[in-house]
């Protein structure tokens, strides 16, 4: 067993820690208040190569692998979650379908521009009638000669408003559905019939927008099917494989936020005096800190191990769901304890604890709810 983090990744971690401290933390509250990330910050993210962490070097990315991407996310999510969210779809669900199943021509056409941050990619799967039940999508793609005509509504699409291209999951055969009837497309902004709809109002994750995408007789050539003609009808598996990887990286995001909350709680409980002594001298507070630290330690070990397994070429369907489930549920427990330690001050908007509390709540829902993760784990366990 080797628990050493490779030197190049440690250097990347240090770079991101400095970036968080010097560039992101100072604007974090402004981003929260204005619900937008300043363009100069997005520019710095591009310079650091953050849009192409997981895209192989041959397509212009950093080619980091899963562990590397997780380590970077862990650092980035110690500040406002929206910064990670801004790069998340380009590194993950928006681009991975093209990388896993795209033709060589598609990879060369799209991935370098995504990796450089020139184009932002998003992932359009969810619909009003297809949340957890991803196979129940109603957005249709009807074959018309050498093209397809797409009609339907996608919602809750992270970065949909700023995206230059979308991986769009559609229904091409109502009878076959998840087994041969779902097709993935890559569609660029500006394609006639493809519009951004309402930007949704959320409980948290301000600075990161989720919105509707509307397809109204949107004509696209067969070339836009991810993987081309042979992949028609095979898009459900593409979507599922994309989500497997996403679930691991979501674990890293939850972990980073939990670690930050623990650090803030330790610091505060040493400083805050009540009944003539610091909070940290009360056993009830010590217990909370100890439980937070223990759970974070466990989460980190399982995340790094699962990321390493994936980097060795193993299938990690069950492990990815376990990581997403445990890390996100753990982070919410940590956030709850942190808020309890901070007391009334924690509930105020002057400190970041309430923001973490709100933002983290989404982690148990998006990219597959905790209930879906349990379902995937149980299915894998009982597979004949
Ligand atoms: N990797 C590869 N293939 C997969 C897969 C995976 N992770 N998961 C499922 N498949 C395949 C199955 O093997 C099956 O194909 P075969 O019959 O050839 O074996 C096909 O896809 C259909 O699978 P299944 O019967 O399991 O589909 P279900 O409709 O029952 O749905 C779940 C499966 C619940 C896993 C899926 O709907 C899901 O992940 N839902 C959550 C969606 C989500 O995360 N939404 C968040 C918003 S998107 S950011």
Short mmCIF file of C-alpha atoms and ligand atoms in Angstrom, two decimals:
data_model
loop_
_atom_site.label_atom_id
_atom_site.label_comp_id
_atom_site.label_asym_id
_atom_site.label_seq_id
_atom_site.Cartn_x
_atom_site.Cartn_y
_atom_site.Cartn_z
CA UNK A 1 0.00 0.00 0.00
CA UNK A 2 1.30 3.41 -0.92
CA UNK A 3 -0.56 6.38 0.56
CA UNK A 4 1.87 8.99 -0.82
CA UNK A 5 0.26 11.65 -3.01
CA UNK A 6 2.46 12.05 -6.13
CA UNK A 7 4.71 15.11 -6.18
CA UNK A 8 3.06 16.72 -9.23
CA UNK A 9 -0.36 16.51 -7.56
CA UNK A 10 0.97 17.97 -4.31
CA UNK A 11 2.32 20.92 -6.30
CA UNK A 12 -1.07 21.38 -7.98
CA UNK A 13 -2.74 21.28 -4.55
CA UNK A 14 -0.43 24.05 -3.32
CA UNK A 15 -1.16 26.16 -6.39
CA UNK A 16 -4.90 25.80 -5.85
CA UNK A 17 -4.59 26.56 -2.11
CA UNK A 18 -2.85 29.83 -3.01
CA UNK A 19 -5.44 30.60 -5.69
CA UNK A 20 -8.27 30.03 -3.20
CA UNK A 21 -6.62 32.26 -0.59
CA UNK A 22 -5.46 35.08 -2.85
CA UNK A 23 -8.12 35.23 -5.55
CA UNK A 24 -11.29 33.36 -4.59
CA UNK A 25 -11.77 34.01 -0.86
CA UNK A 26 -11.63 37.82 -1.24
CA UNK A 27 -14.51 37.80 -3.76
CA UNK A 28 -16.51 34.95 -2.27
CA UNK A 29 -19.05 37.17 -0.47
CA UNK A 30 -19.41 39.49 -3.47
CA UNK A 31 -20.17 36.47 -5.65
CA UNK A 32 -22.77 35.37 -3.12
CA UNK A 33 -24.37 38.82 -3.05
CA UNK A 34 -24.34 39.40 -6.80
CA UNK A 35 -25.01 35.79 -7.83
CA UNK A 36 -22.29 35.88 -10.47
CA UNK A 37 -18.58 35.10 -10.77
CA UNK A 38 -16.51 38.04 -12.06
CA UNK A 39 -15.15 37.46 -15.56
CA UNK A 40 -11.55 38.09 -14.39
CA UNK A 41 -11.84 35.13 -12.00
CA UNK A 42 -13.07 32.91 -14.84
CA UNK A 43 -10.06 34.18 -16.83
CA UNK A 44 -7.68 33.13 -14.03
CA UNK A 45 -9.32 29.71 -13.90
CA UNK A 46 -8.64 29.37 -17.62
CA UNK A 47 -4.98 30.35 -17.14
CA UNK A 48 -4.58 27.69 -14.46
CA UNK A 49 -5.98 25.06 -16.81
CA UNK A 50 -8.90 24.36 -14.46
CA UNK A 51 -11.38 23.73 -17.27
CA UNK A 52 -9.33 20.83 -18.57
CA UNK A 53 -8.26 18.95 -15.44
CA UNK A 54 -9.65 15.63 -16.61
CA UNK A 55 -9.21 16.07 -20.36
CA UNK A 56 -6.17 14.15 -21.70
CA UNK A 57 -3.11 16.15 -22.73
CA UNK A 58 -3.50 15.11 -26.37
CA UNK A 59 -6.73 17.17 -26.41
CA UNK A 60 -5.21 20.14 -24.62
CA UNK A 61 -6.11 19.29 -21.02
CA UNK A 62 -3.99 18.56 -17.94
CA UNK A 63 -4.86 14.86 -18.07
CA UNK A 64 -4.89 14.54 -14.32
CA UNK A 65 -6.83 11.36 -13.69
CA UNK A 66 -9.55 10.91 -11.10
CA UNK A 67 -7.41 11.25 -7.97
CA UNK A 68 -5.84 14.46 -9.29
CA UNK A 69 -9.20 15.96 -10.16
CA UNK A 70 -10.57 15.01 -6.72
CA UNK A 71 -7.62 16.62 -4.93
CA UNK A 72 -8.12 19.86 -6.84
CA UNK A 73 -11.86 19.87 -6.12
CA UNK A 74 -11.20 19.23 -2.46
CA UNK A 75 -9.18 22.44 -2.31
CA UNK A 76 -11.55 24.49 -4.45
CA UNK A 77 -14.60 23.61 -2.37
CA UNK A 78 -13.06 25.06 0.78
CA UNK A 79 -14.39 28.35 -0.53
CA UNK A 80 -17.67 29.29 -2.23
CA UNK A 81 -18.96 26.14 -3.98
CA UNK A 82 -19.91 28.02 -7.14
CA UNK A 83 -16.27 28.33 -8.27
CA UNK A 84 -15.95 24.56 -8.55
CA UNK A 85 -19.36 24.41 -10.14
CA UNK A 86 -18.25 26.81 -12.89
CA UNK A 87 -15.53 24.38 -14.03
CA UNK A 88 -17.32 21.18 -12.94
CA UNK A 89 -19.48 20.57 -16.00
CA UNK A 90 -16.58 21.16 -18.41
CA UNK A 91 -14.39 18.68 -16.54
CA UNK A 92 -17.16 16.22 -15.90
CA UNK A 93 -20.68 15.63 -17.06
CA UNK A 94 -20.53 18.10 -19.99
CA UNK A 95 -17.41 16.71 -21.66
CA UNK A 96 -16.95 13.14 -20.50
CA UNK A 97 -19.55 11.70 -22.87
CA UNK A 98 -17.50 13.05 -25.78
CA UNK A 99 -14.29 11.68 -24.26
CA UNK A 100 -15.72 8.23 -23.45
CA UNK A 101 -17.83 7.57 -26.53
CA UNK A 102 -17.20 10.36 -29.06
CA UNK A 103 -15.55 9.81 -32.43
CA UNK A 104 -11.93 10.91 -32.79
CA UNK A 105 -13.15 13.78 -34.97
CA UNK A 106 -15.58 14.93 -32.23
CA UNK A 107 -12.87 14.73 -29.57
CA UNK A 108 -10.55 16.90 -31.64
CA UNK A 109 -13.32 19.35 -32.53
CA UNK A 110 -14.67 19.94 -29.00
CA UNK A 111 -12.27 18.87 -26.26
CA UNK A 112 -9.40 21.33 -26.86
CA UNK A 113 -11.81 24.28 -26.72
CA UNK A 114 -13.43 22.92 -23.54
CA UNK A 115 -10.03 22.24 -21.95
CA UNK A 116 -8.82 25.78 -22.61
CA UNK A 117 -12.01 27.22 -21.14
CA UNK A 118 -12.87 28.95 -24.40
CA UNK A 119 -16.06 26.88 -24.47
CA UNK A 120 -18.05 25.79 -21.44
CA UNK A 121 -19.80 22.43 -21.67
CA UNK A 122 -22.98 21.41 -19.84
CA UNK A 123 -24.99 18.19 -19.49
CA UNK A 124 -28.70 18.07 -20.29
CA UNK A 125 -30.37 14.96 -18.92
CA UNK A 126 -32.90 16.04 -16.26
CA UNK A 127 -36.45 16.90 -17.22
CA UNK A 128 -39.62 17.63 -15.26
CA UNK A 129 -40.65 13.93 -15.53
CA UNK A 130 -37.13 12.49 -15.45
CA UNK A 131 -35.20 13.34 -12.31
CA UNK A 132 -34.17 10.19 -10.46
CA UNK A 133 -35.91 8.17 -13.17
CA UNK A 134 -33.43 9.19 -15.84
CA UNK A 135 -34.78 6.65 -18.31
CA UNK A 136 -38.13 8.43 -18.45
CA UNK A 137 -36.92 11.36 -20.57
CA UNK A 138 -39.49 12.80 -22.98
CA UNK A 139 -37.22 14.97 -25.14
CA UNK A 140 -37.40 13.29 -28.52
CA UNK A 141 -34.94 13.16 -31.39
CA UNK A 142 -36.72 12.09 -34.59
CA UNK A 143 -34.66 10.90 -37.54
CA UNK A 144 -35.17 12.97 -40.68
CA UNK A 145 -32.81 11.79 -43.43
CA UNK A 146 -29.28 12.76 -42.47
CA UNK A 147 -30.39 14.75 -39.49
CA UNK A 148 -32.45 14.58 -36.30
CA UNK A 149 -35.16 16.93 -35.09
CA UNK A 150 -35.08 17.47 -31.34
CA UNK A 151 -38.05 18.65 -29.29
CA UNK A 152 -38.41 18.93 -25.54
CA UNK A 153 -37.50 20.71 -22.33
CA UNK A 154 -34.54 20.07 -20.05
CA UNK A 155 -34.32 21.65 -16.62
CA UNK A 156 -31.95 22.13 -13.66
CA UNK A 157 -29.04 22.34 -16.10
CA UNK A 158 -25.94 23.61 -14.31
CA UNK A 159 -24.10 26.26 -16.36
CA UNK A 160 -26.79 26.02 -19.05
CA UNK A 161 -26.79 29.80 -19.43
CA UNK A 162 -23.02 30.15 -19.94
CA UNK A 163 -22.50 26.93 -21.86
CA UNK A 164 -21.31 27.00 -25.45
CA UNK A 165 -22.22 23.39 -26.02
CA UNK A 166 -24.36 20.77 -24.36
CA UNK A 167 -24.35 16.99 -24.13
CA UNK A 168 -28.05 16.33 -24.65
CA UNK A 169 -29.70 13.01 -23.80
CA UNK A 170 -32.75 12.28 -25.96
CA UNK A 171 -35.33 9.61 -26.64
CA UNK A 172 -35.02 8.07 -30.10
CA UNK A 173 -37.09 4.92 -29.57
CA UNK A 174 -39.99 4.99 -27.11
CA UNK A 175 -40.32 1.20 -27.07
CA UNK A 176 -36.68 0.46 -26.32
CA UNK A 177 -36.04 3.37 -23.90
CA UNK A 178 -32.92 2.68 -21.74
CA UNK A 179 -32.14 -0.46 -23.74
CA UNK A 180 -31.43 0.91 -27.19
CA UNK A 181 -33.77 3.88 -27.37
CA UNK A 182 -31.79 6.75 -25.89
CA UNK A 183 -29.26 8.78 -27.86
CA UNK A 184 -26.69 11.37 -26.74
CA UNK A 185 -25.97 14.44 -28.87
CA UNK A 186 -23.52 17.28 -28.67
CA UNK A 187 -25.24 20.55 -29.60
CA UNK A 188 -23.69 23.98 -29.85
CA UNK A 189 -25.20 27.22 -28.67
CA UNK A 190 -26.62 29.14 -31.63
CA UNK A 191 -27.98 26.01 -33.28
CA UNK A 192 -31.44 27.09 -34.50
CA UNK A 193 -34.17 25.73 -32.25
CA UNK A 194 -31.91 25.51 -29.17
CA UNK A 195 -32.64 28.14 -26.51
CA UNK A 196 -31.86 28.89 -22.89
CA UNK A 197 -35.09 29.15 -20.87
CA UNK A 198 -35.68 30.37 -17.32
CA UNK A 199 -32.77 30.65 -14.91
CA UNK A 200 -34.05 28.85 -11.82
CA UNK A 201 -34.11 30.40 -8.32
CA UNK A 202 -32.36 28.19 -5.80
CA UNK A 203 -31.87 27.84 -2.05
CA UNK A 204 -28.08 28.09 -2.38
CA UNK A 205 -25.11 27.72 -4.71
CA UNK A 206 -25.45 31.33 -5.71
CA UNK A 207 -23.01 32.33 -8.45
CA UNK A 208 -23.70 29.05 -10.22
CA UNK A 209 -26.77 29.11 -12.44
CA UNK A 210 -29.12 26.27 -13.26
CA UNK A 211 -31.58 26.75 -16.03
CA UNK A 212 -33.95 25.32 -18.57
CA UNK A 213 -32.82 24.37 -22.06
CA UNK A 214 -35.50 24.37 -24.73
CA UNK A 215 -35.41 22.37 -27.97
CA UNK A 216 -38.00 23.52 -30.47
CA UNK A 217 -37.65 21.72 -33.81
CA UNK A 218 -33.90 21.82 -33.35
CA UNK A 219 -32.29 20.21 -36.42
CA UNK A 220 -28.88 18.62 -35.96
CA UNK A 221 -26.91 16.40 -38.34
CA UNK A 222 -26.23 12.73 -37.53
CA UNK A 223 -22.62 13.87 -37.01
CA UNK A 224 -23.77 15.40 -33.73
CA UNK A 225 -24.66 12.02 -32.24
CA UNK A 226 -21.92 11.33 -29.71
CA UNK A 227 -20.01 8.47 -31.30
CA UNK A 228 -21.85 8.91 -34.63
CA UNK A 229 -24.20 6.47 -36.36
CA UNK A 230 -23.07 3.32 -34.43
CA UNK A 231 -23.97 5.00 -31.12
CA UNK A 232 -27.58 5.80 -32.02
CA UNK A 233 -29.70 4.28 -29.24
CA UNK A 234 -26.75 3.78 -26.90
CA UNK A 235 -26.82 7.12 -25.10
CA UNK A 236 -28.20 5.86 -21.78
CA UNK A 237 -25.00 3.98 -21.04
CA UNK A 238 -22.98 7.04 -22.04
CA UNK A 239 -24.99 9.10 -19.56
CA UNK A 240 -24.61 6.50 -16.79
CA UNK A 241 -20.85 6.23 -17.24
CA UNK A 242 -20.57 10.00 -17.16
CA UNK A 243 -22.52 10.04 -13.90
CA UNK A 244 -20.32 7.33 -12.32
CA UNK A 245 -17.29 9.53 -12.62
CA UNK A 246 -19.25 12.60 -11.53
CA UNK A 247 -20.32 10.82 -8.36
CA UNK A 248 -16.73 10.34 -7.28
CA UNK A 249 -15.87 13.98 -7.84
CA UNK A 250 -19.00 15.06 -5.95
CA UNK A 251 -17.56 13.18 -2.98
CA UNK A 252 -14.44 15.33 -3.23
CA UNK A 253 -16.51 18.52 -3.25
CA UNK A 254 -18.39 17.46 -0.12
CA UNK A 255 -15.12 16.51 1.55
CA UNK A 256 -13.47 19.89 0.87
CA UNK A 257 -16.43 21.77 2.32
CA UNK A 258 -16.56 19.49 5.38
CA UNK A 259 -12.85 19.97 6.05
CA UNK A 260 -13.25 23.75 5.84
CA UNK A 261 -16.17 23.63 8.29
CA UNK A 262 -14.12 21.54 10.70
CA UNK A 263 -11.19 23.97 10.47
CA UNK A 264 -13.49 26.94 11.09
CA UNK A 265 -15.16 25.13 14.01
CA UNK A 266 -11.86 24.24 15.70
CA UNK A 267 -10.65 27.83 15.36
CA UNK A 268 -13.91 29.31 16.66
CA UNK A 269 -14.26 26.93 19.55
CA UNK A 270 -10.77 27.86 20.75
CA UNK A 271 -11.56 31.59 20.64
CA UNK A 272 -15.16 31.75 21.80
CA UNK A 273 -15.41 32.15 25.57
CA UNK A 274 -18.59 31.16 27.42
CA UNK A 275 -18.97 30.52 31.16
CA UNK A 276 -15.39 31.79 31.51
CA UNK A 277 -13.67 29.24 29.27
CA UNK A 278 -13.27 28.51 25.55
CA UNK A 279 -15.94 26.35 23.95
CA UNK A 280 -13.35 23.69 23.15
CA UNK A 281 -13.06 22.92 26.87
CA UNK A 282 -16.66 21.70 26.95
CA UNK A 283 -16.95 17.98 26.40
CA UNK A 284 -20.10 18.38 24.31
CA UNK A 285 -18.15 20.54 21.83
CA UNK A 286 -15.14 18.19 21.89
CA UNK A 287 -17.47 15.33 21.01
CA UNK A 288 -18.84 17.20 18.03
CA UNK A 289 -15.35 18.09 16.76
CA UNK A 290 -14.15 14.53 17.24
CA UNK A 291 -17.10 13.09 15.33
CA UNK A 292 -16.60 15.61 12.51
CA UNK A 293 -12.89 14.78 12.20
CA UNK A 294 -13.49 11.01 12.33
CA UNK A 295 -16.10 11.08 9.60
CA UNK A 296 -13.94 13.33 7.42
CA UNK A 297 -11.03 10.94 7.83
CA UNK A 298 -13.16 7.97 6.79
CA UNK A 299 -14.60 9.86 3.82
CA UNK A 300 -11.15 10.88 2.59
CA UNK A 301 -9.83 7.31 2.69
CA UNK A 302 -12.76 5.90 0.73
CA UNK A 303 -12.69 8.72 -1.83
CA UNK A 304 -8.97 8.45 -2.54
CA UNK A 305 -9.17 4.67 -2.70
CA UNK A 306 -12.10 4.68 -5.14
CA UNK A 307 -10.41 7.35 -7.28
CA UNK A 308 -7.24 5.26 -7.32
CA UNK A 309 -9.23 2.15 -8.27
CA UNK A 310 -10.75 4.03 -11.21
CA UNK A 311 -7.34 5.34 -12.28
CA UNK A 312 -6.13 1.70 -12.36
CA UNK A 313 -8.83 1.00 -14.95
CA UNK A 314 -11.33 -0.69 -12.63
CA UNK A 315 -15.11 -0.33 -12.89
CA UNK A 316 -16.27 1.67 -9.90
CA UNK A 317 -20.04 1.82 -10.29
CA UNK A 318 -20.70 0.68 -6.72
CA UNK A 319 -17.74 2.49 -5.16
CA UNK A 320 -18.68 5.78 -6.87
CA UNK A 321 -22.18 5.56 -5.44
CA UNK A 322 -20.81 4.68 -2.00
CA UNK A 323 -18.48 7.69 -2.12
CA UNK A 324 -21.23 10.06 -3.25
CA UNK A 325 -23.61 8.72 -0.60
CA UNK A 326 -21.21 8.72 2.33
CA UNK A 327 -19.30 11.94 1.60
CA UNK A 328 -22.37 14.08 0.93
CA UNK A 329 -24.37 12.75 3.90
CA UNK A 330 -21.26 13.14 6.07
CA UNK A 331 -20.72 16.74 4.94
CA UNK A 332 -24.31 17.64 5.86
CA UNK A 333 -23.82 16.15 9.34
CA UNK A 334 -20.59 18.12 9.66
CA UNK A 335 -22.33 21.32 8.55
CA UNK A 336 -25.08 20.75 11.10
CA UNK A 337 -22.55 20.35 13.92
CA UNK A 338 -20.55 23.35 12.74
CA UNK A 339 -23.68 25.48 12.84
CA UNK A 340 -24.40 24.17 16.34
CA UNK A 341 -20.90 25.09 17.52
CA UNK A 342 -21.13 28.57 16.02
CA UNK A 343 -24.58 28.99 17.55
CA UNK A 344 -26.46 32.17 16.68
CA UNK A 345 -23.43 33.56 14.83
CA UNK A 346 -23.44 30.53 12.55
CA UNK A 347 -26.98 31.35 11.48
CA UNK A 348 -26.00 34.88 10.46
CA UNK A 349 -24.99 35.80 6.95
CA UNK A 350 -21.86 37.56 8.28
CA UNK A 351 -20.07 34.20 8.51
CA UNK A 352 -19.75 31.54 5.79
CA UNK A 353 -21.19 28.66 7.86
CA UNK A 354 -24.81 29.28 6.85
CA UNK A 355 -23.76 29.43 3.18
CA UNK A 356 -21.96 26.09 3.42
CA UNK A 357 -25.01 24.65 5.19
CA UNK A 358 -27.33 25.70 2.36
CA UNK A 359 -24.96 24.80 -0.46
CA UNK A 360 -24.15 21.37 0.92
CA UNK A 361 -27.81 20.40 1.12
CA UNK A 362 -27.88 20.17 -2.66
CA UNK A 363 -25.06 17.62 -2.71
CA UNK A 364 -27.41 14.93 -1.41
CA UNK A 365 -29.69 15.60 -4.36
CA UNK A 366 -27.86 16.49 -7.55
CA UNK A 367 -25.97 14.01 -9.75
CA UNK A 368 -28.16 11.33 -8.17
CA UNK A 369 -29.92 11.52 -4.80
CA UNK A 370 -28.75 9.52 -1.79
CA UNK A 371 -31.69 7.20 -2.40
CA UNK A 372 -30.53 6.53 -5.98
CA UNK A 373 -27.00 5.82 -4.73
CA UNK A 374 -28.37 3.25 -2.27
CA UNK A 375 -30.38 1.71 -5.10
CA UNK A 376 -27.26 1.44 -7.31
CA UNK A 377 -25.21 -0.06 -4.46
CA UNK A 378 -27.89 -2.63 -3.63
CA UNK A 379 -28.28 -3.59 -7.30
CA UNK A 380 -24.53 -4.08 -7.69
CA UNK A 381 -24.42 -6.16 -4.49
CA UNK A 382 -27.23 -8.43 -5.59
CA UNK A 383 -26.29 -8.69 -9.27
CA UNK A 384 -26.48 -12.39 -10.33
N1 LIG B 1 -22.62 2.10 -16.49
C1 LIG B 1 -22.89 1.46 -17.66
N2 LIG B 1 -24.11 1.00 -17.97
C2 LIG B 1 -25.11 1.19 -17.08
C3 LIG B 1 -24.89 1.84 -15.84
C4 LIG B 1 -23.59 2.30 -15.57
N3 LIG B 1 -23.31 2.93 -14.44
N4 LIG B 1 -26.06 1.91 -15.17
C5 LIG B 1 -26.98 1.31 -15.94
N5 LIG B 1 -26.40 0.87 -17.09
C6 LIG B 1 -27.03 0.12 -18.18
C7 LIG B 1 -27.60 -1.20 -17.65
O1 LIG B 1 -26.59 -2.20 -17.59
C8 LIG B 1 -28.69 -1.49 -18.68
O2 LIG B 1 -28.14 -2.03 -19.85
P1 LIG B 1 -28.15 -3.63 -20.16
O3 LIG B 1 -29.58 -4.08 -20.17
O4 LIG B 1 -27.49 -3.74 -21.50
O5 LIG B 1 -27.35 -4.28 -19.07
C9 LIG B 1 -29.22 -0.10 -19.03
O6 LIG B 1 -28.16 0.82 -18.71
C10 LIG B 1 -30.45 0.24 -18.24
O7 LIG B 1 -30.11 0.18 -16.89
P2 LIG B 1 -31.17 0.05 -15.70
O8 LIG B 1 -32.16 -1.03 -15.99
O9 LIG B 1 -30.40 -0.07 -14.42
O10 LIG B 1 -31.93 1.47 -15.80
P3 LIG B 1 -32.98 2.13 -14.86
O11 LIG B 1 -33.96 2.85 -15.68
O12 LIG B 1 -33.50 1.13 -13.85
O13 LIG B 1 -32.14 3.28 -14.08
C11 LIG B 1 -30.62 4.31 -12.54
C12 LIG B 1 -30.97 3.14 -13.47
C13 LIG B 1 -31.51 4.44 -11.32
C14 LIG B 1 -29.20 3.95 -12.11
C15 LIG B 1 -30.64 5.66 -13.34
O14 LIG B 1 -31.95 6.02 -13.71
C16 LIG B 1 -30.00 6.80 -12.57
O15 LIG B 1 -28.80 6.88 -12.41
N6 LIG B 1 -30.84 7.77 -12.07
C17 LIG B 1 -30.36 8.96 -11.45
C18 LIG B 1 -30.12 10.01 -12.46
C19 LIG B 1 -29.32 11.14 -11.93
O16 LIG B 1 -28.27 10.96 -11.34
N7 LIG B 1 -29.82 12.35 -12.15
C20 LIG B 1 -29.14 13.49 -11.68
C21 LIG B 1 -29.22 14.59 -12.66
S1 LIG B 1 -28.18 14.44 -14.00
S2 LIG B 1 -26.66 15.57 -13.42
#
